[in-house]
Amino acid sequence: MSFSDCCVSLSDMERIAIFPGSFDPFTRGHEALVREALNLFDRVVIGIGNNSAKSGLMSVENRRRLIEELYAGDPRVEARVYTGLTGDFARAEGACAIIRGVRNTTDFEYERTMEATNHRLYRDITTVMLFTPAPVADISSSTVREILSFGRSVKEFLPEGIDIEKYL
């Protein structure tokens, strides 16, 4: 199913996309992609993948809380923690699309492979790749974590008003 088919078949219904990731932490790049996705969809569900085998900077509950607080005034955005396959999560949320951010060619190659796999398993869900805007394309969660590990401020990498210390 193509993106246009998804939108046409859902013209009388709410168009929902999921934006999956670890979001450890949620950055200005993520925020820019959510803003862009809201130009295409009625609602965006930010899916925070929970891999219990991995320990991150923040607990999944604190990641969810940070995102919920960031979007508290916007009913079109919500955050949910999920386990398992992203396509199964998308179906459970009633989504017609999976949003993926692309910062560079390395991201593109990885995301293209994931899209092909998801297309085989979930033909009714379209992957929409959005290019991260240039001013924030260099920001990654792993870079933010590394900067934090050296005790430096990461304020310029996070959405405005986010105090990361509150969630650690």
mmCIF file of C-alpha atoms in Angstrom:
data_model
loop_
_atom_site.group_PDB
_atom_site.id
_atom_site.type_symbol
_atom_site.label_atom_id
_atom_site.label_comp_id
_atom_site.label_asym_id
_atom_site.label_seq_id
_atom_site.Cartn_x
_atom_site.Cartn_y
_atom_site.Cartn_z
ATOM 1 C CA MET A 1 0.000 0.000 0.000
ATOM 2 C CA SER A 2 1.404 3.410 -0.908
ATOM 3 C CA PHE A 3 1.355 6.505 1.292
ATOM 4 C CA SER A 4 -1.296 8.119 -0.930
ATOM 5 C CA ASP A 5 -3.452 4.980 -0.673
ATOM 6 C CA CYS A 6 -3.067 5.129 3.095
ATOM 7 C CA CYS A 7 -4.258 8.724 3.182
ATOM 8 C CA VAL A 8 -7.060 8.185 0.650
ATOM 9 C CA SER A 9 -8.407 5.091 2.388
ATOM 10 C CA LEU A 10 -8.362 6.936 5.703
ATOM 11 C CA SER A 11 -9.772 10.218 4.397
ATOM 12 C CA ASP A 12 -12.781 9.991 6.698
ATOM 13 C CA MET A 13 -10.727 8.754 9.620
ATOM 14 C CA GLU A 14 -7.903 10.099 11.707
ATOM 15 C CA ARG A 15 -4.499 9.552 10.035
ATOM 16 C CA ILE A 16 -2.125 8.206 12.671
ATOM 17 C CA ALA A 17 1.618 7.717 12.354
ATOM 18 C CA ILE A 18 3.997 6.243 14.851
ATOM 19 C CA PHE A 19 7.500 7.581 15.377
ATOM 20 C CA PRO A 20 9.502 4.767 16.989
ATOM 21 C CA GLY A 21 12.893 4.992 18.655
ATOM 22 C CA SER A 22 14.785 4.803 21.905
ATOM 23 C CA PHE A 23 14.723 8.594 22.458
ATOM 24 C CA ASP A 24 17.475 8.358 25.078
ATOM 25 C CA PRO A 25 17.262 11.340 25.268
ATOM 26 C CA PHE A 26 14.684 13.051 23.037
ATOM 27 C CA THR A 27 16.553 15.742 21.050
ATOM 28 C CA ARG A 28 15.835 18.829 18.960
ATOM 29 C CA GLY A 29 16.205 16.590 15.917
ATOM 30 C CA HIS A 30 13.407 14.341 17.156
ATOM 31 C CA GLU A 31 11.295 17.398 17.915
ATOM 32 C CA ALA A 32 11.810 18.706 14.355
ATOM 33 C CA LEU A 33 10.694 15.365 12.896
ATOM 34 C CA VAL A 34 7.537 15.299 15.024
ATOM 35 C CA ARG A 35 6.721 18.832 13.846
ATOM 36 C CA GLU A 36 7.194 17.733 10.216
ATOM 37 C CA ALA A 37 5.110 14.576 10.716
ATOM 38 C CA LEU A 38 2.241 16.671 12.083
ATOM 39 C CA ASN A 39 2.117 18.405 8.688
ATOM 40 C CA LEU A 40 1.267 15.022 7.155
ATOM 41 C CA PHE A 41 -0.736 13.238 9.847
ATOM 42 C CA ASP A 42 -3.523 14.068 12.277
ATOM 43 C CA ARG A 43 -1.771 12.397 15.182
ATOM 44 C CA VAL A 44 1.726 11.145 15.984
ATOM 45 C CA VAL A 45 2.337 8.448 18.557
ATOM 46 C CA ILE A 46 5.935 8.501 19.739
ATOM 47 C CA GLY A 47 6.768 4.864 20.422
ATOM 48 C CA ILE A 48 9.544 4.392 22.935
ATOM 49 C CA GLY A 49 11.051 0.990 22.365
ATOM 50 C CA ASN A 50 11.672 -0.905 25.589
ATOM 51 C CA ASN A 51 14.516 -3.368 25.359
ATOM 52 C CA SER A 52 14.944 -4.677 28.908
ATOM 53 C CA ALA A 53 18.351 -6.123 27.958
ATOM 54 C CA LYS A 54 19.735 -2.602 27.432
ATOM 55 C CA SER A 55 20.281 0.003 30.088
ATOM 56 C CA GLY A 56 20.169 3.579 28.951
ATOM 57 C CA LEU A 57 20.815 7.042 30.263
ATOM 58 C CA MET A 58 17.184 7.383 31.326
ATOM 59 C CA SER A 59 14.552 4.835 32.260
ATOM 60 C CA VAL A 60 11.862 4.276 29.629
ATOM 61 C CA GLU A 61 9.320 5.778 32.015
ATOM 62 C CA ASN A 62 11.371 8.951 32.341
ATOM 63 C CA ARG A 63 11.742 9.132 28.552
ATOM 64 C CA ARG A 64 7.965 8.837 28.259
ATOM 65 C CA ARG A 65 7.447 11.452 30.954
ATOM 66 C CA LEU A 66 9.867 13.900 29.275
ATOM 67 C CA ILE A 67 8.053 13.575 25.930
ATOM 68 C CA GLU A 68 4.601 13.824 27.512
ATOM 69 C CA GLU A 69 5.601 16.975 29.370
ATOM 70 C CA LEU A 70 7.097 18.466 26.211
ATOM 71 C CA TYR A 71 3.846 17.909 24.282
ATOM 72 C CA ALA A 72 1.422 18.443 27.175
ATOM 73 C CA GLY A 73 -0.389 21.226 25.293
ATOM 74 C CA ASP A 74 -0.740 19.309 22.031
ATOM 75 C CA PRO A 75 -3.353 16.528 21.978
ATOM 76 C CA ARG A 76 -2.058 15.414 18.548
ATOM 77 C CA VAL A 77 1.096 13.939 20.109
ATOM 78 C CA GLU A 78 1.363 11.190 22.679
ATOM 79 C CA ALA A 79 4.121 8.942 23.961
ATOM 80 C CA ARG A 80 3.812 5.225 24.593
ATOM 81 C CA VAL A 81 6.301 2.584 25.670
ATOM 82 C CA TYR A 82 6.234 -0.635 23.653
ATOM 83 C CA THR A 83 8.037 -3.946 23.326
ATOM 84 C CA GLY A 84 8.141 -6.248 20.357
ATOM 85 C CA LEU A 85 8.011 -5.502 16.664
ATOM 86 C CA THR A 86 7.384 -1.930 15.589
ATOM 87 C CA GLY A 87 4.868 -3.046 12.956
ATOM 88 C CA ASP A 88 2.807 -4.824 15.600
ATOM 89 C CA PHE A 89 2.871 -1.662 17.716
ATOM 90 C CA ALA A 90 1.805 0.418 14.691
ATOM 91 C CA ARG A 91 -1.138 -1.884 14.037
ATOM 92 C CA ALA A 92 -2.183 -1.815 17.695
ATOM 93 C CA GLU A 93 -2.198 1.996 17.539
ATOM 94 C CA GLY A 94 -4.226 2.035 14.312
ATOM 95 C CA ALA A 95 -1.368 3.714 12.439
ATOM 96 C CA CYS A 96 -1.085 3.769 8.672
ATOM 97 C CA ALA A 97 2.552 4.902 8.708
ATOM 98 C CA ILE A 98 5.874 4.591 10.484
ATOM 99 C CA ILE A 99 7.957 7.774 10.579
ATOM 100 C CA ARG A 100 11.720 7.379 10.305
ATOM 101 C CA GLY A 101 14.266 10.174 10.463
ATOM 102 C CA VAL A 102 17.209 10.327 8.091
ATOM 103 C CA ARG A 103 20.221 12.495 8.924
ATOM 104 C CA ASN A 104 22.767 11.103 6.464
ATOM 105 C CA THR A 105 23.522 8.314 3.999
ATOM 106 C CA THR A 106 24.318 5.850 6.782
ATOM 107 C CA ASP A 107 20.864 6.408 8.276
ATOM 108 C CA PHE A 108 19.314 6.081 4.824
ATOM 109 C CA GLU A 109 20.893 2.693 4.119
ATOM 110 C CA TYR A 110 19.800 1.313 7.491
ATOM 111 C CA GLU A 111 16.272 2.733 7.207
ATOM 112 C CA ARG A 112 15.871 1.449 3.635
ATOM 113 C CA THR A 113 16.625 -2.085 4.813
ATOM 114 C CA MET A 114 14.168 -1.736 7.705
ATOM 115 C CA GLU A 115 11.501 -0.386 5.324
ATOM 116 C CA ALA A 116 11.910 -3.373 3.018
ATOM 117 C CA THR A 117 11.546 -5.791 5.920
ATOM 118 C CA ASN A 118 8.529 -3.991 7.339
ATOM 119 C CA HIS A 119 6.936 -3.875 3.891
ATOM 120 C CA ARG A 120 7.187 -7.664 3.641
ATOM 121 C CA LEU A 121 5.585 -8.144 7.063
ATOM 122 C CA TYR A 122 3.118 -5.240 7.163
ATOM 123 C CA ARG A 123 1.951 -4.341 3.669
ATOM 124 C CA ASP A 124 -0.780 -2.098 5.093
ATOM 125 C CA ILE A 125 1.720 0.203 6.854
ATOM 126 C CA THR A 126 3.828 2.701 4.913
ATOM 127 C CA THR A 127 7.254 3.842 6.051
ATOM 128 C CA VAL A 128 7.716 7.587 5.611
ATOM 129 C CA MET A 129 11.307 8.778 5.734
ATOM 130 C CA LEU A 130 11.739 12.400 6.726
ATOM 131 C CA PHE A 131 15.025 14.205 6.357
ATOM 132 C CA THR A 132 16.154 15.838 9.574
ATOM 133 C CA PRO A 133 16.437 19.613 8.991
ATOM 134 C CA ALA A 134 20.027 20.797 8.483
ATOM 135 C CA PRO A 135 20.260 22.930 11.644
ATOM 136 C CA VAL A 136 19.708 19.837 13.818
ATOM 137 C CA ALA A 137 20.879 16.995 11.544
ATOM 138 C CA ASP A 138 24.154 16.623 13.444
ATOM 139 C CA ILE A 139 22.409 15.879 16.745
ATOM 140 C CA SER A 140 22.145 12.286 17.914
ATOM 141 C CA SER A 141 21.100 10.829 21.245
ATOM 142 C CA SER A 142 24.398 8.964 21.508
ATOM 143 C CA THR A 143 26.350 12.219 21.091
ATOM 144 C CA VAL A 144 24.203 13.871 23.764
ATOM 145 C CA ARG A 145 24.850 10.953 26.130
ATOM 146 C CA GLU A 146 28.585 11.189 25.514
ATOM 147 C CA ILE A 147 28.680 14.938 26.154
ATOM 148 C CA LEU A 148 26.713 14.409 29.360
ATOM 149 C CA SER A 149 29.167 11.723 30.488
ATOM 150 C CA PHE A 150 31.867 14.403 30.528
ATOM 151 C CA GLY A 151 29.741 16.684 32.670
ATOM 152 C CA ARG A 152 29.065 19.212 29.934
ATOM 153 C CA SER A 153 25.796 21.021 29.250
ATOM 154 C CA VAL A 154 23.563 19.584 26.508
ATOM 155 C CA LYS A 155 20.949 22.338 26.624
ATOM 156 C CA GLU A 156 21.510 23.350 22.979
ATOM 157 C CA PHE A 157 20.801 19.781 21.797
ATOM 158 C CA LEU A 158 17.503 19.314 23.651
ATOM 159 C CA PRO A 159 14.072 20.860 23.073
ATOM 160 C CA GLU A 160 13.726 24.254 24.682
ATOM 161 C CA GLY A 161 12.772 24.137 28.337
ATOM 162 C CA ILE A 162 13.943 20.567 28.949
ATOM 163 C CA ASP A 163 16.039 20.121 32.087
ATOM 164 C CA ILE A 164 17.634 16.715 31.504
ATOM 165 C CA GLU A 165 18.778 16.464 35.135
ATOM 166 C CA LYS A 166 15.116 16.151 36.150
ATOM 167 C CA TYR A 167 14.849 12.851 34.228
ATOM 168 C CA LEU A 168 18.160 11.178 35.049
#
